[in-house]
Tab-separated table of C-alpha atoms in Angstrom:
chain	number	residue	atom	x	y	z
D	1	MET	CA	0.000	0.000	0.000
D	2	ALA	CA	1.280	3.454	-0.907
D	3	GLN	CA	2.188	5.645	2.072
D	4	THR	CA	1.328	8.927	0.352
D	5	SER	CA	-0.358	11.235	2.852
D	6	LEU	CA	-3.406	13.144	1.627
D	7	THR	CA	-6.005	15.205	3.462
D	8	ARG	CA	-9.787	15.222	3.090
D	9	SER	CA	-12.346	17.258	5.028
D	10	PHE	CA	-15.273	15.461	6.656
D	11	SER	CA	-18.953	16.247	6.372
D	12	PRO	CA	-21.738	14.766	8.496
D	13	SER	CA	-23.483	11.595	7.356
D	14	ALA	CA	-26.637	12.667	9.163
D	15	VAL	CA	-27.922	15.433	11.399
D	16	ALA	CA	-29.759	13.970	14.388
D	17	LEU	CA	-32.772	15.922	15.591
D	18	ASP	CA	-33.728	13.912	18.702
D	19	ASP	CA	-35.891	15.673	21.307
D	20	GLU	CA	-33.966	13.904	24.088
D	21	LEU	CA	-30.497	14.758	22.758
D	22	PRO	CA	-28.816	18.082	21.935
D	23	TYR	CA	-28.081	19.063	18.386
D	24	HIS	CA	-25.297	16.815	17.052
D	25	LEU	CA	-23.786	15.344	13.877
D	26	VAL	CA	-23.314	11.644	13.142
D	27	VAL	CA	-20.171	11.392	10.988
D	28	GLY	CA	-19.771	8.372	8.700
D	29	MET	CA	-16.758	6.781	7.022
D	30	PRO	CA	-15.925	9.276	4.270
D	31	ALA	CA	-15.518	8.416	0.578
D	32	LEU	CA	-11.994	9.696	0.000
D	33	SER	CA	-12.035	8.891	-3.733
D	34	PRO	CA	-14.749	8.439	-6.346
D	35	THR	CA	-14.177	4.666	-6.397
D	36	MET	CA	-13.694	4.085	-2.668
D	37	GLU	CA	-16.148	1.613	-1.127
D	38	THR	CA	-14.433	0.721	2.161
D	39	GLY	CA	-11.617	2.055	4.343
D	40	ILE	CA	-9.691	1.180	7.522
D	41	LEU	CA	-9.770	3.546	10.512
D	42	ALA	CA	-6.032	3.421	11.272
D	43	GLU	CA	-5.788	6.056	14.043
D	44	TRP	CA	-7.712	8.775	15.881
D	45	TYR	CA	-5.764	12.024	16.232
D	46	VAL	CA	-8.222	13.372	18.859
D	47	SER	CA	-9.902	11.892	21.923
D	48	GLU	CA	-13.496	11.815	23.172
D	49	GLY	CA	-14.445	15.120	24.778
D	50	SER	CA	-11.706	17.098	23.034
D	51	GLY	CA	-12.330	20.014	20.765
D	52	PHE	CA	-11.146	20.578	17.200
D	53	VAL	CA	-10.998	23.449	14.726
D	54	ALA	CA	-11.600	23.688	11.000
D	55	GLY	CA	-8.793	22.085	9.012
D	56	GLU	CA	-7.534	19.976	11.937
D	57	ALA	CA	-6.811	16.297	11.185
D	58	ILE	CA	-9.249	14.107	13.090
D	59	ALA	CA	-8.204	10.610	11.966
D	60	LYS	CA	-6.063	8.619	9.570
D	61	ILE	CA	-7.951	6.524	6.979
D	62	GLU	CA	-6.183	3.819	4.991
D	63	THR	CA	-7.268	2.434	1.621
D	64	ASP	CA	-5.623	-0.015	-0.751
D	65	LYS	CA	-4.072	2.964	-2.553
D	66	ALA	CA	-3.063	5.535	0.073
D	67	SER	CA	-3.114	6.706	3.688
D	68	ILE	CA	-5.264	9.822	4.031
D	69	ASP	CA	-5.795	12.331	6.873
D	70	PHE	CA	-9.443	13.021	7.639
D	71	GLU	CA	-9.904	16.755	8.427
D	72	ALA	CA	-12.671	18.729	10.119
D	73	GLN	CA	-14.590	21.394	8.214
D	74	ASP	CA	-15.821	23.361	11.242
D	75	GLU	CA	-14.945	23.627	14.907
D	76	GLY	CA	-16.672	21.441	17.455
D	77	PHE	CA	-16.248	18.694	20.044
D	78	VAL	CA	-15.968	14.932	19.817
D	79	ALA	CA	-18.927	13.606	21.794
D	80	LYS	CA	-18.546	9.890	21.075
D	81	PHE	CA	-16.376	7.495	19.036
D	82	LEU	CA	-18.516	4.822	17.374
D	83	MET	CA	-15.599	2.848	15.879
D	84	GLU	CA	-12.278	1.818	17.390
D	85	PRO	CA	-9.102	2.155	15.287
D	86	GLY	CA	-7.286	-0.800	13.761
D	87	GLY	CA	-10.283	-2.902	12.818
D	88	ASP	CA	-11.448	-4.361	9.521
D	89	ASP	CA	-12.601	-2.496	6.448
D	90	ILE	CA	-15.518	-0.183	7.170
D	91	PRO	CA	-18.036	0.467	4.375
D	92	VAL	CA	-18.370	4.083	3.259
D	93	GLY	CA	-21.172	5.856	5.161
D	94	THR	CA	-20.969	3.677	8.298
D	95	PRO	CA	-21.134	5.968	11.439
D	96	ILE	CA	-17.723	6.356	13.114
D	97	MET	CA	-18.231	9.287	15.562
D	98	VAL	CA	-20.632	11.920	16.937
D	99	THR	CA	-19.779	15.619	17.209
D	100	VAL	CA	-21.517	18.502	18.990
D	101	GLU	CA	-21.184	22.267	18.896
D	102	GLU	CA	-21.155	22.893	22.668
D	103	GLU	CA	-18.823	21.260	25.202
D	104	ASP	CA	-21.668	21.021	27.727
D	105	ASP	CA	-23.564	18.658	25.386
D	106	ILE	CA	-20.860	15.955	25.432
D	107	ALA	CA	-22.199	14.211	28.545
D	108	ALA	CA	-25.581	13.537	26.893
D	109	PHE	CA	-23.896	11.087	24.504
D	110	LYS	CA	-22.162	8.896	27.096
D	111	ASP	CA	-24.459	5.942	26.327
D	112	PHE	CA	-25.054	6.764	22.668
D	113	THR	CA	-24.875	3.676	20.435
D	114	VAL	CA	-24.719	3.088	16.708
D	115	GLU	CA	-28.272	1.697	16.718
D	116	ALA	CA	-29.506	5.024	18.060
D	117	ALA	CA	-27.892	6.929	15.219
D	118	PRO	CA	-30.433	7.796	12.516
D	119	ALA	CA	-29.534	6.186	9.242
D	120	PRO	CA	-29.255	8.503	6.241
D	121	GLU	CA	-32.254	8.369	3.945
D	122	PRO	CA	-31.614	6.363	0.775
D	123	ALA	CA	-31.637	8.279	-2.456
D	124	ALA	CA	-34.926	8.082	-4.260
D	125	GLU	CA	-34.784	5.785	-7.220
D	126	GLU	CA	-35.599	7.328	-10.541
D	127	PRO	CA	-38.693	5.795	-12.126
D	128	LYS	CA	-37.742	3.389	-14.831
D	129	ALA	CA	-39.065	4.246	-18.213
D	130	GLU	CA	-41.424	1.597	-19.454
D	131	ALA	CA	-40.358	-0.100	-22.598
D	132	PRO	CA	-42.647	0.781	-25.500
D	133	ALA	CA	-45.065	-1.942	-26.487
D	134	PRO	CA	-43.903	-3.837	-29.539
D	135	SER	CA	-45.639	-2.780	-32.696
D	136	PRO	CA	-47.963	-5.399	-34.236
D	137	PRO	CA	-46.531	-7.343	-37.146
D	138	PRO	CA	-47.535	-6.120	-40.601
D	139	PRO	CA	-50.455	-7.979	-42.210
D	140	PRO	CA	-49.404	-10.787	-44.530
D	141	GLU	CA	-49.243	-9.859	-48.166
D	142	LYS	CA	-51.929	-11.332	-50.399
D	143	ALA	CA	-50.644	-13.895	-52.843
D	144	PRO	CA	-51.076	-12.808	-56.487
D	145	PRO	CA	-53.821	-14.702	-58.395
D	146	PRO	CA	-52.553	-17.632	-60.448
D	147	PRO	CA	-52.082	-16.913	-64.164
D	148	PRO	CA	-54.907	-18.148	-66.437
D	149	GLU	CA	-54.361	-21.531	-67.982
D	150	PRO	CA	-53.352	-21.325	-71.648
D	151	VAL	CA	-56.148	-22.138	-74.082
D	152	ALA	CA	-55.103	-24.779	-76.552
D	153	ASP	CA	-55.497	-23.745	-80.203
D	154	PRO	CA	-57.911	-25.966	-82.127
D	155	VAL	CA	-55.968	-28.551	-84.063
D	156	ALA	CA	-56.724	-28.399	-87.753
D	157	ALA	CA	-57.900	-31.672	-89.178
D	158	ALA	CA	-55.136	-33.412	-90.978
D	159	PRO	CA	-55.685	-33.593	-94.773
D	160	PRO	CA	-56.551	-37.036	-96.062
D	161	GLU	CA	-53.549	-39.059	-97.019
D	162	THR	CA	-52.681	-39.296	-100.709
D	163	GLU	CA	-52.968	-43.065	-100.623
D	164	SER	CA	-56.497	-42.909	-99.210
D	165	LEU	CA	-57.555	-40.384	-101.907
D	166	ALA	CA	-56.097	-42.492	-104.663
D	167	ALA	CA	-57.918	-45.558	-103.366
D	168	ALA	CA	-61.175	-43.628	-103.342
D	169	VAL	CA	-60.974	-42.496	-106.991
D	170	ALA	CA	-59.427	-45.711	-108.345
D	171	PRO	CA	-62.804	-47.195	-109.377
D	172	VAL	CA	-63.626	-44.065	-111.377
D	173	MET	CA	-60.325	-42.997	-112.958
D	174	SER	CA	-58.134	-45.235	-115.086
D	175	THR	CA	-54.833	-44.448	-116.784
D	176	GLY	CA	-54.782	-47.459	-119.083
D	177	TRP	CA	-54.858	-45.200	-122.227
D	178	GLY	CA	-51.629	-43.395	-121.527
D	179	GLU	CA	-52.037	-39.683	-120.899
D	180	PHE	CA	-55.820	-39.799	-121.464
D	181	ALA	CA	-58.231	-41.026	-118.920
D	182	LYS	CA	-61.180	-43.115	-119.830
D	183	ILE	CA	-64.247	-43.050	-117.691
D	184	ASN	CA	-65.496	-46.489	-116.757
D	185	SER	CA	-69.167	-46.120	-115.990
D	186	PRO	CA	-72.506	-47.635	-117.258
D	187	ILE	CA	-73.608	-44.334	-118.807
D	188	ALA	CA	-70.386	-44.020	-120.819
D	189	LYS	CA	-70.791	-47.549	-122.153
D	190	THR	CA	-74.412	-46.901	-123.196
D	191	LEU	CA	-73.486	-43.706	-125.047
D	192	SER	CA	-70.634	-45.495	-126.856
D	193	LYS	CA	-72.940	-48.282	-127.952
D	194	GLN	CA	-75.528	-45.840	-129.233
D	195	GLN	CA	-72.878	-43.879	-131.140
D	196	ASN	CA	-71.603	-47.043	-132.891
D	197	GLU	CA	-75.142	-47.986	-133.943
D	198	TYR	CA	-75.650	-44.476	-135.355
D	199	ILE	CA	-72.469	-44.718	-137.423
D	200	LYS	CA	-73.549	-48.052	-138.835
D	201	LYS	CA	-76.868	-46.593	-139.921
D	202	TYR	CA	-75.938	-43.037	-140.974
D	203	GLY	CA	-72.235	-43.115	-141.588
D	204	THR	CA	-69.374	-41.453	-139.775
D	205	THR	CA	-69.793	-38.087	-138.313
D	206	GLY	CA	-66.083	-37.497	-137.985
D	207	GLN	CA	-66.292	-38.034	-134.254
D	208	VAL	CA	-64.090	-40.637	-132.680
D	209	PRO	CA	-66.195	-43.305	-131.098
D	210	LEU	CA	-65.889	-43.425	-127.351
């Protein structure tokens, strides 16, 4: 532990306003640094019943970093020590002594105990801001309508095959006379017969018999 000596002035932890006791101050373990949580009361520089003046060192406080003198801010008298020196770590704010303004008031604190010392009021907690309610989820998007089914184009009827057409006209058409076609039908035969009979009777007409 560093032995650097520093000084800090004390301020009361609480002001006791008891109807049965004179006006007095209950002094707690001071916070000698912003991060200090506990300290050791190493030594009292004054005794019970003695007076002190502003700026006078009252006690030596030790921390894990330094040894610091605890000074008075105003003049007064030590009415009662509430902690003995050389003990364990004392949490910041724990009452360590009682002071009074008048020497005649010291005797009233002969039997004063720590339990009788009024505890400092805890700091009011700031109201916690309520977390905003979560916003409702957005409505689900509507699915787009399915595309219309494609309409099949009507299939044109396939033209009859050439072989089928030829088979259909085979009884009617004949190519036995080369590039001329001769019609094979009962009517054609009757006309040919009549024409031959006419030629026999009346002579040729210059028309080729059918």
